Amino acid sequence: MSGEQIGLWAGFVFTLMIFSYLLGDNFLYRLAVYVFTGLSAGYIALVTVESVLLPWLRGTLLSTSGDMGARALGLIPFILGLLLLFKASPRLGRGGNLALAIIIAVGTAVALAGAISGTLIPLARATGSAVSLDPLNGFLIFIGVASTLAYFQYLARRKANGQIQRRLLSRAVSIVGQGFIVVTLGALYAGAILTSLTIFSERIAFLLARITGG
Amino acid sequence: MTDDFDKRLPPDEEPEDDFDWLKNMPDDPSNPSSGDNLGFTGELSWRQDVEDAFDNQLDAANNDLPDWQRTDDSPQGKSTKAGGLGFTGELDWMRASGQSDEDAPASDSGLPDWLSAAEPKSTEAPQVPDADVPDWLARMDLMQTSPAEDENADEPLDDDPMAWLQQDDDSDFDDEQELEPAALADDMPDWMQSLRGAQPDEEEPQASASLPDTGALNWLQEYAAEPPPPEPEADLEPDFPLPADEPAAAGSDIPDWLSDAYSSDFASPESAPPSFMDEPELEDEELEPVSDIDLPSWLMDETSDALPNDLFGEFDTGMLREAAENGLPASPAQPPVPTISDEAPAAKTGITDWLQRETDTAFSKIGQDDFLNTLPDFDAQPHASTVGSGDQTYQDSEPEPFGAADGTPDWLAELQQQDDLTAEEMTTELPTAMASSPYDMPSDDDLFAGLGNALPAESAPAPAASGEFFNTGELRNIDDILSSYQDIETRVSDRTGTLMNQADFDMDSLLSDAELDKISALRESDERRAEMGELSADAPDWLSDIGVSVGSDDVSAAAIVRKQAQNERELEDLTDQLRALHSAGLELPSPIADDAPDNMKALLVGVPEIISPAPMRIGKPSLAENLVLSAPQREKINLLQSLVATDDRDKEPELTAIDVTLEDSPDLEAIAGEGAAKAAAPSRPARRSRPKIDRLLIAIVLAVAIILPFVVRGLRIGQLPPLSFAAGSPQAIAFDRVANLQPGDRVMIASEYGLTDAAEMDTTLDTLLRHIFARGARPVIVSTNAVGLLHAKNVLERGVVSGLDIKTGSTDSAGNVVVNPGTGLNRFGRVITPNVDYVVAPFIAGESIGLRTFSQDLGAALANDINGKATNLKVTSYNNFALIIVVAETSDDVRRWAEQVAPLTSNPLLIAVSSAAAPMAEPYTVSNRNGMLVGYKDAYTYRAILDAQAPLAPLAGSTSVPTVVPTKPPTATPIPPTATLVPTITMTFTPSLTPTITLTPSVTMTPTQTFTPSPTFTATFTPTNVKATDLPPTWTPTTLPGGSADIGAQGLVIQGVVNVSETVNMRDNPSRQGKVIAALPGRSTVQIIGRNEDGTWLQVRLEDKREGWVSAQFIRIIEPGTGTPSPTPVAYRVDPNAYVSLLSDSSYASGNDSLQTTPEATPEATLEAPIAPALAAPAAAPLPAQGASKPRTPYRDQRWYGMTMGLLAVIGIITLGAIINIVRGLLRRGRK
């Protein structure tokens, strides 16, 4: 039996072990989960070391070019990475805050810039252009976007009796937006079901293929 | 609550006298007699006069006293006048405490040894109690006295052992050591604080001013934790001469501990009458809060065992009875009563009386602060509270400190000032006067009724004349005071069983078995219970609420319970929770120990019924050892034990935190149903002992619904995914993007999915890779998901590449094309190799940040592959990639690429996502019309299109792959364009149709270079619409040439499929009135040869050449190039060398269906084979296959059918669940 065949049969067994959860939490299910989790974690660690850390070390600290600037530059993330290890100690945990602050700040800046240039502007432009491309579809998109935004606005006028109430038009539009949100959530749920069925059917096909000798 | 008492300050910070009335004292000790120094003064107008007169009397009495009794003025200026301290009943020898160092050079010589032992500077035996001292007192001593405390305790003790009593007046009192009110509040129980809260203001010291130091309560709490006192040391023998004629009598008359206690109590301000007598300002309504609910927690709490059992054991009536019967018992260690002259016997008897009264009073008021007042402040004044050795009690040289007016309580001073009243009058009038005070003050009789007044007639000494002390206005000695109570009579109430004054009553009769039985019987009687309410009403409110048995007023703690019992509802009327609590309470241990003596019940009225003498063992630390806990408390402790892992139970299984919080949370209903005992001791819950039946059933139904289509052909319901994408759809756009790739183009593929979605996305990735390879492009696979990267690598190398079958140019004897499966050659005829035909890049760490970093320097990031080998890619930006494809399982991955990468390139971004991520990823496809593939459905269609396109046309100009052309030049007949035809349609199909119609079949296919389109053909060709990769437009009846003649004239072979499962009638004319000439089975294929004018009817031809008309709504026209399999096997023009085929799929190669990699080549079919579009502008333009086949993998269709069945099952389950819920709701409503 070749290695590939062993792998296929191992997949067959592990699939059955996962399906055993239908009978309740049991050892086989947990074993399969632990194996997959452990393999994934181990592989990620290995890939990270080989694909990220070692190349970085070779290019900076262990560089044979003798460029001190590159080494110094490579030392900064090394130090920041070491500081993160201090988070394991309650007493020295503050040492890792600097690295975390940099990560969070840079991540936020990157995400913000990307959101503007990659989401907001293109979507706004697409929403506008959709009307011209496909009037009906574009109109639905426009109505959906506008009414959904209206649903999430909370500005209202205080009436004489102290009651806070939005205007009738705003409320009507928000109701439409609520309808779009409901449809969207329903689509998400339906998509999740379809994905689950797809995965399940693929596993069934895989099992049958194993059983029938494929 | 009680725990607050443990928060004690260090001795040097201990606020001994931090009550308000002490704080308000002036620092100047020169005016100690002022009533302002008292906690309460001046409120009664006559009070100041009484005090002044009493001070004078004390001075006069002091002058008359013998030297040893005389109190000298202390050099520190401490006043001996009344007003400084309450009445303490100090013995004469205590007067020595006021001596200066000169007068009393050695404190040890002037004090009894037991007091000397307690003196801080006495380093020899500072803490050794007397053997005769009761254990509880000894423990008090040891517990509250420590060397550190002694050192700090109180310098005045050097010259005056009783100076601690005068510290209230001490001007040297360090303000810094005063406890702030807040701190005091912390040490006070709530019920005490409530009393304090009743004070109008600080300028009017109230009841709380007289409250004892909280050390008393601390003692109560710490009592059980203290080790037994050490044995008294031998060197504590008295060092003063003992009178020879008194030891025997004294020793037989007074127990040592009683004498010591007496002395200690008299020396302590706490021995003064209860503090409520010092509370002139408290009004009834202010005292209302002192109810049973304000009782100290240790009294109310059922689990409290703060009050030790030994406490009552030591004070049982047996000992008192013994004292009453035998007088002061003889003891070897008992020192003789100090040389206090002939008055000693009377004093001794008075001690007994007083102590009995005090004992009775103290224990009858357990639960209120006054009881604590009766206890010495052991913590703050360890030297005074220490009960020394009984071997030495008094010193003959000690002056009588009684004249120290500081120790005289106000109420006694008031008594003394009333010279004109006799003792008898006082006993009758004073209570009246006090009762008229704003607060309810128990009368003198009430306070000292009971045991204390029951003097044995035979042992009572000849008292001074009743009222002598008061008549003369002189305070001669303690005997006078004590003997003045001789006339107070005590008896047992016939009705209530409590002690009442009676002239001819003595202790023996009081404590006789008959009386005790009588008391018990009366206590149990209904009359008694009925009477409780009335008596309680007569009692002061605060006494009624607290429950103190005072004299004839039958108010006790038990009365509270009984009163509550009268208001009890029937058990059936209670709620379930209350019933559960009731049953839980019944399971608790009996509050009264079974071996509790009856006399204890009799004497401690109501107390044993309330206080549970639960044992407390001090040993190995345990959270719940020997404590009486309720079920909720037990649950909480179990939870704590499981969390801190300190559960040392041996037998009971240890519960985890999850078990306790989730599985075995306190359930009162369960307690009510199963009993509190089981609930209090939770058992280990079963861990998923049985599966969830409903979930299991749903899973089984779903699994069966999905599996059955795999094995049962009849259950394959529903339609397969379409075999083509709708024009203009995101899917069609996506296909076009890939189809437009040119050989050598680089395509970046982001494989952003892991193991979870691999079953869905693998098909999409596999299909895309095949198409890319077919186009001659070079995929570069990257990922921010390490697992996804690995997965894509496996799909590529073990699936796509190895699955590329190579058809040779040869044919077998039957004319079939010979195929070499899994050769893995590209369309150039080369073997596909990594880093040449594709690249798997390293893992991109850091998600968005990493992607941004990756984008900044693509060249460096892609210099090496995942294995560290050089890729030889020379890219500088994303524009070097003709296409970027994101295969993702979540919308976040799509968003990340759309935000970080898409803005950096002008090339399109193609998205392939799972069904779950599609709704949120959809917006990113709208912009720039990037195209999107969703889930398995689009992958199926995409793959079907690819399979239908096979084989790919060889590259134009390729030297390795010859061009396949018809053997004869086509002589295409120009098709005149009609108004209804779209120019692109005409253009697309003309080349392929021409040879079919006009060419003669030939078995020898010789490539020719002479193929030239006819001029008419070019006339219909619109170059602007020519797109080699454009899919054939969707054919509709309206696009068909009008009439059968037109179609036939065009030579088109258009097929259609009956799109319903039922049979469809074929009529002889295009109307419902036409004659039915045939019944077309469902899903059958027909050839369309024409249509009517409006396109509502199609003219079809059957295989048997019969022709007729069928309603167009029942026919789905098979688009050229994408239709269902043609009845005629698809033939391929044989490649003389080799070319790539995409038909094989090794990963799905198993199953029933056999691969049709060798289509039959028939002469007729050869004529229908595609030809190289030499006229096509793009050199790599594929030719649409005639009669595209559906995917040939065995389970691909079954998966789709299984998904369809599963979806139906899900809908059915959801619907069924909703119906069941509705029905249940209706039934429930109907029952209500």
PDB file of N, CA and C in Angstrom, chain B residues 745-782:
ATOM      1  N   ASP B 745       1.470  34.200 -19.255  1.00  0.00           N
ATOM      2  CA  ASP B 745       0.987  35.178 -18.268  1.00  0.00           C
ATOM      3  C   ASP B 745       1.148  34.625 -16.854  1.00  0.00           C
ATOM      4  N   ARG B 746       1.387  35.534 -15.971  1.00  0.00           N
ATOM      5  CA  ARG B 746       1.474  35.142 -14.568  1.00  0.00           C
ATOM      6  C   ARG B 746       0.123  35.406 -13.893  1.00  0.00           C
ATOM      7  N   VAL B 747      -0.257  34.468 -13.162  1.00  0.00           N
ATOM      8  CA  VAL B 747      -1.526  34.587 -12.419  1.00  0.00           C
ATOM      9  C   VAL B 747      -1.229  34.352 -10.942  1.00  0.00           C
ATOM     10  N   MET B 748      -1.605  35.295 -10.113  1.00  0.00           N
ATOM     11  CA  MET B 748      -1.436  35.108  -8.667  1.00  0.00           C
ATOM     12  C   MET B 748      -2.708  34.501  -8.098  1.00  0.00           C
ATOM     13  N   ILE B 749      -2.543  33.408  -7.423  1.00  0.00           N
ATOM     14  CA  ILE B 749      -3.689  32.736  -6.792  1.00  0.00           C
ATOM     15  C   ILE B 749      -3.455  32.737  -5.289  1.00  0.00           C
ATOM     16  N   ALA B 750      -4.382  33.363  -4.587  1.00  0.00           N
ATOM     17  CA  ALA B 750      -4.327  33.378  -3.122  1.00  0.00           C
ATOM     18  C   ALA B 750      -5.204  32.261  -2.588  1.00  0.00           C
ATOM     19  N   SER B 751      -4.580  31.298  -2.007  1.00  0.00           N
ATOM     20  CA  SER B 751      -5.328  30.157  -1.470  1.00  0.00           C
ATOM     21  C   SER B 751      -5.600  30.407   0.010  1.00  0.00           C
ATOM     22  N   GLU B 752      -6.714  31.044   0.258  1.00  0.00           N
ATOM     23  CA  GLU B 752      -7.039  31.470   1.617  1.00  0.00           C
ATOM     24  C   GLU B 752      -8.119  30.588   2.221  1.00  0.00           C
ATOM     25  N   TYR B 753      -7.874  29.354   2.262  1.00  0.00           N
ATOM     26  CA  TYR B 753      -8.831  28.458   2.927  1.00  0.00           C
ATOM     27  C   TYR B 753      -8.056  27.320   3.566  1.00  0.00           C
ATOM     28  N   GLY B 754      -8.666  26.781   4.586  1.00  0.00           N
ATOM     29  CA  GLY B 754      -7.998  25.728   5.326  1.00  0.00           C
ATOM     30  C   GLY B 754      -8.672  24.396   5.126  1.00  0.00           C
ATOM     31  N   LEU B 755      -8.507  23.564   6.136  1.00  0.00           N
ATOM     32  CA  LEU B 755      -9.032  22.211   6.023  1.00  0.00           C
ATOM     33  C   LEU B 755     -10.554  22.184   6.049  1.00  0.00           C
ATOM     34  N   THR B 756     -11.128  23.135   6.755  1.00  0.00           N
ATOM     35  CA  THR B 756     -12.580  23.091   6.928  1.00  0.00           C
ATOM     36  C   THR B 756     -13.302  23.221   5.603  1.00  0.00           C
ATOM     37  N   ASP B 757     -12.913  24.197   4.828  1.00  0.00           N
ATOM     38  CA  ASP B 757     -13.605  24.445   3.576  1.00  0.00           C
ATOM     39  C   ASP B 757     -12.936  23.786   2.393  1.00  0.00           C
ATOM     40  N   ALA B 758     -12.012  22.928   2.648  1.00  0.00           N
ATOM     41  CA  ALA B 758     -11.296  22.302   1.537  1.00  0.00           C
ATOM     42  C   ALA B 758     -12.232  21.490   0.672  1.00  0.00           C
ATOM     43  N   ALA B 759     -13.214  20.866   1.292  1.00  0.00           N
ATOM     44  CA  ALA B 759     -14.120  20.029   0.515  1.00  0.00           C
ATOM     45  C   ALA B 759     -14.904  20.835  -0.490  1.00  0.00           C
ATOM     46  N   GLU B 760     -15.100  22.095  -0.221  1.00  0.00           N
ATOM     47  CA  GLU B 760     -15.857  22.930  -1.143  1.00  0.00           C
ATOM     48  C   GLU B 760     -14.950  23.683  -2.103  1.00  0.00           C
ATOM     49  N   MET B 761     -13.844  24.163  -1.599  1.00  0.00           N
ATOM     50  CA  MET B 761     -12.994  25.023  -2.406  1.00  0.00           C
ATOM     51  C   MET B 761     -11.961  24.268  -3.219  1.00  0.00           C
ATOM     52  N   ASP B 762     -11.732  23.046  -2.870  1.00  0.00           N
ATOM     53  CA  ASP B 762     -10.761  22.285  -3.646  1.00  0.00           C
ATOM     54  C   ASP B 762     -11.188  22.171  -5.099  1.00  0.00           C
ATOM     55  N   THR B 763     -12.466  21.952  -5.308  1.00  0.00           N
ATOM     56  CA  THR B 763     -12.966  21.803  -6.671  1.00  0.00           C
ATOM     57  C   THR B 763     -12.764  23.089  -7.460  1.00  0.00           C
ATOM     58  N   THR B 764     -13.031  24.194  -6.830  1.00  0.00           N
ATOM     59  CA  THR B 764     -12.859  25.472  -7.511  1.00  0.00           C
ATOM     60  C   THR B 764     -11.396  25.728  -7.852  1.00  0.00           C
ATOM     61  N   LEU B 765     -10.533  25.498  -6.870  1.00  0.00           N
ATOM     62  CA  LEU B 765      -9.112  25.725  -7.127  1.00  0.00           C
ATOM     63  C   LEU B 765      -8.586  24.771  -8.196  1.00  0.00           C
ATOM     64  N   ASP B 766      -9.016  23.554  -8.113  1.00  0.00           N
ATOM     65  CA  ASP B 766      -8.572  22.576  -9.106  1.00  0.00           C
ATOM     66  C   ASP B 766      -8.999  22.993 -10.497  1.00  0.00           C
ATOM     67  N   THR B 767     -10.207  23.435 -10.631  1.00  0.00           N
ATOM     68  CA  THR B 767     -10.714  23.833 -11.939  1.00  0.00           C
ATOM     69  C   THR B 767      -9.981  25.065 -12.472  1.00  0.00           C
ATOM     70  N   LEU B 768      -9.765  26.006 -11.613  1.00  0.00           N
ATOM     71  CA  LEU B 768      -9.063  27.215 -12.036  1.00  0.00           C
ATOM     72  C   LEU B 768      -7.641  26.892 -12.473  1.00  0.00           C
ATOM     73  N   LEU B 769      -6.990  26.040 -11.724  1.00  0.00           N
ATOM     74  CA  LEU B 769      -5.622  25.693 -12.096  1.00  0.00           C
ATOM     75  C   LEU B 769      -5.590  24.975 -13.442  1.00  0.00           C
ATOM     76  N   ARG B 770      -6.523  24.114 -13.667  1.00  0.00           N
ATOM     77  CA  ARG B 770      -6.565  23.413 -14.954  1.00  0.00           C
ATOM     78  C   ARG B 770      -6.758  24.400 -16.094  1.00  0.00           C
ATOM     79  N   HIS B 771      -7.649  25.332 -15.852  1.00  0.00           N
ATOM     80  CA  HIS B 771      -7.894  26.307 -16.902  1.00  0.00           C
ATOM     81  C   HIS B 771      -6.667  27.184 -17.140  1.00  0.00           C
ATOM     82  N   ILE B 772      -6.026  27.538 -16.099  1.00  0.00           N
ATOM     83  CA  ILE B 772      -4.833  28.374 -16.234  1.00  0.00           C
ATOM     84  C   ILE B 772      -3.730  27.621 -16.986  1.00  0.00           C
ATOM     85  N   PHE B 773      -3.565  26.362 -16.600  1.00  0.00           N
ATOM     86  CA  PHE B 773      -2.558  25.588 -17.307  1.00  0.00           C
ATOM     87  C   PHE B 773      -2.961  25.413 -18.761  1.00  0.00           C
ATOM     88  N   ALA B 774      -4.245  25.236 -18.980  1.00  0.00           N
ATOM     89  CA  ALA B 774      -4.701  25.073 -20.348  1.00  0.00           C
ATOM     90  C   ALA B 774      -4.425  26.316 -21.169  1.00  0.00           C
ATOM     91  N   ARG B 775      -4.482  27.463 -20.507  1.00  0.00           N
ATOM     92  CA  ARG B 775      -4.207  28.693 -21.214  1.00  0.00           C
ATOM     93  C   ARG B 775      -2.716  28.966 -21.339  1.00  0.00           C
ATOM     94  N   GLY B 776      -1.917  28.130 -20.774  1.00  0.00           N
ATOM     95  CA  GLY B 776      -0.486  28.344 -20.884  1.00  0.00           C
ATOM     96  C   GLY B 776       0.045  29.381 -19.920  1.00  0.00           C
ATOM     97  N   ALA B 777      -0.782  29.767 -18.953  1.00  0.00           N
ATOM     98  CA  ALA B 777      -0.336  30.759 -17.981  1.00  0.00           C
ATOM     99  C   ALA B 777       0.397  30.078 -16.841  1.00  0.00           C
ATOM    100  N   ARG B 778       1.032  30.866 -16.017  1.00  0.00           N
ATOM    101  CA  ARG B 778       1.837  30.345 -14.921  1.00  0.00           C
ATOM    102  C   ARG B 778       1.252  30.823 -13.604  1.00  0.00           C
ATOM    103  N   PRO B 779       0.668  29.939 -12.867  1.00  0.00           N
ATOM    104  CA  PRO B 779       0.104  30.348 -11.571  1.00  0.00           C
ATOM    105  C   PRO B 779       1.194  30.514 -10.520  1.00  0.00           C
ATOM    106  N   VAL B 780       0.994  31.512  -9.704  1.00  0.00           N
ATOM    107  CA  VAL B 780       1.850  31.754  -8.535  1.00  0.00           C
ATOM    108  C   VAL B 780       0.945  31.717  -7.311  1.00  0.00           C
ATOM    109  N   ILE B 781       1.156  30.732  -6.515  1.00  0.00           N
ATOM    110  CA  ILE B 781       0.244  30.520  -5.378  1.00  0.00           C
ATOM    111  C   ILE B 781       0.849  31.153  -4.128  1.00  0.00           C
ATOM    112  N   VAL B 782       0.049  31.995  -3.473  1.00  0.00           N
ATOM    113  CA  VAL B 782       0.457  32.633  -2.219  1.00  0.00           C
ATOM    114  C   VAL B 782      -0.688  32.462  -1.227  1.00  0.00           C
TER     115      VAL B 782
END
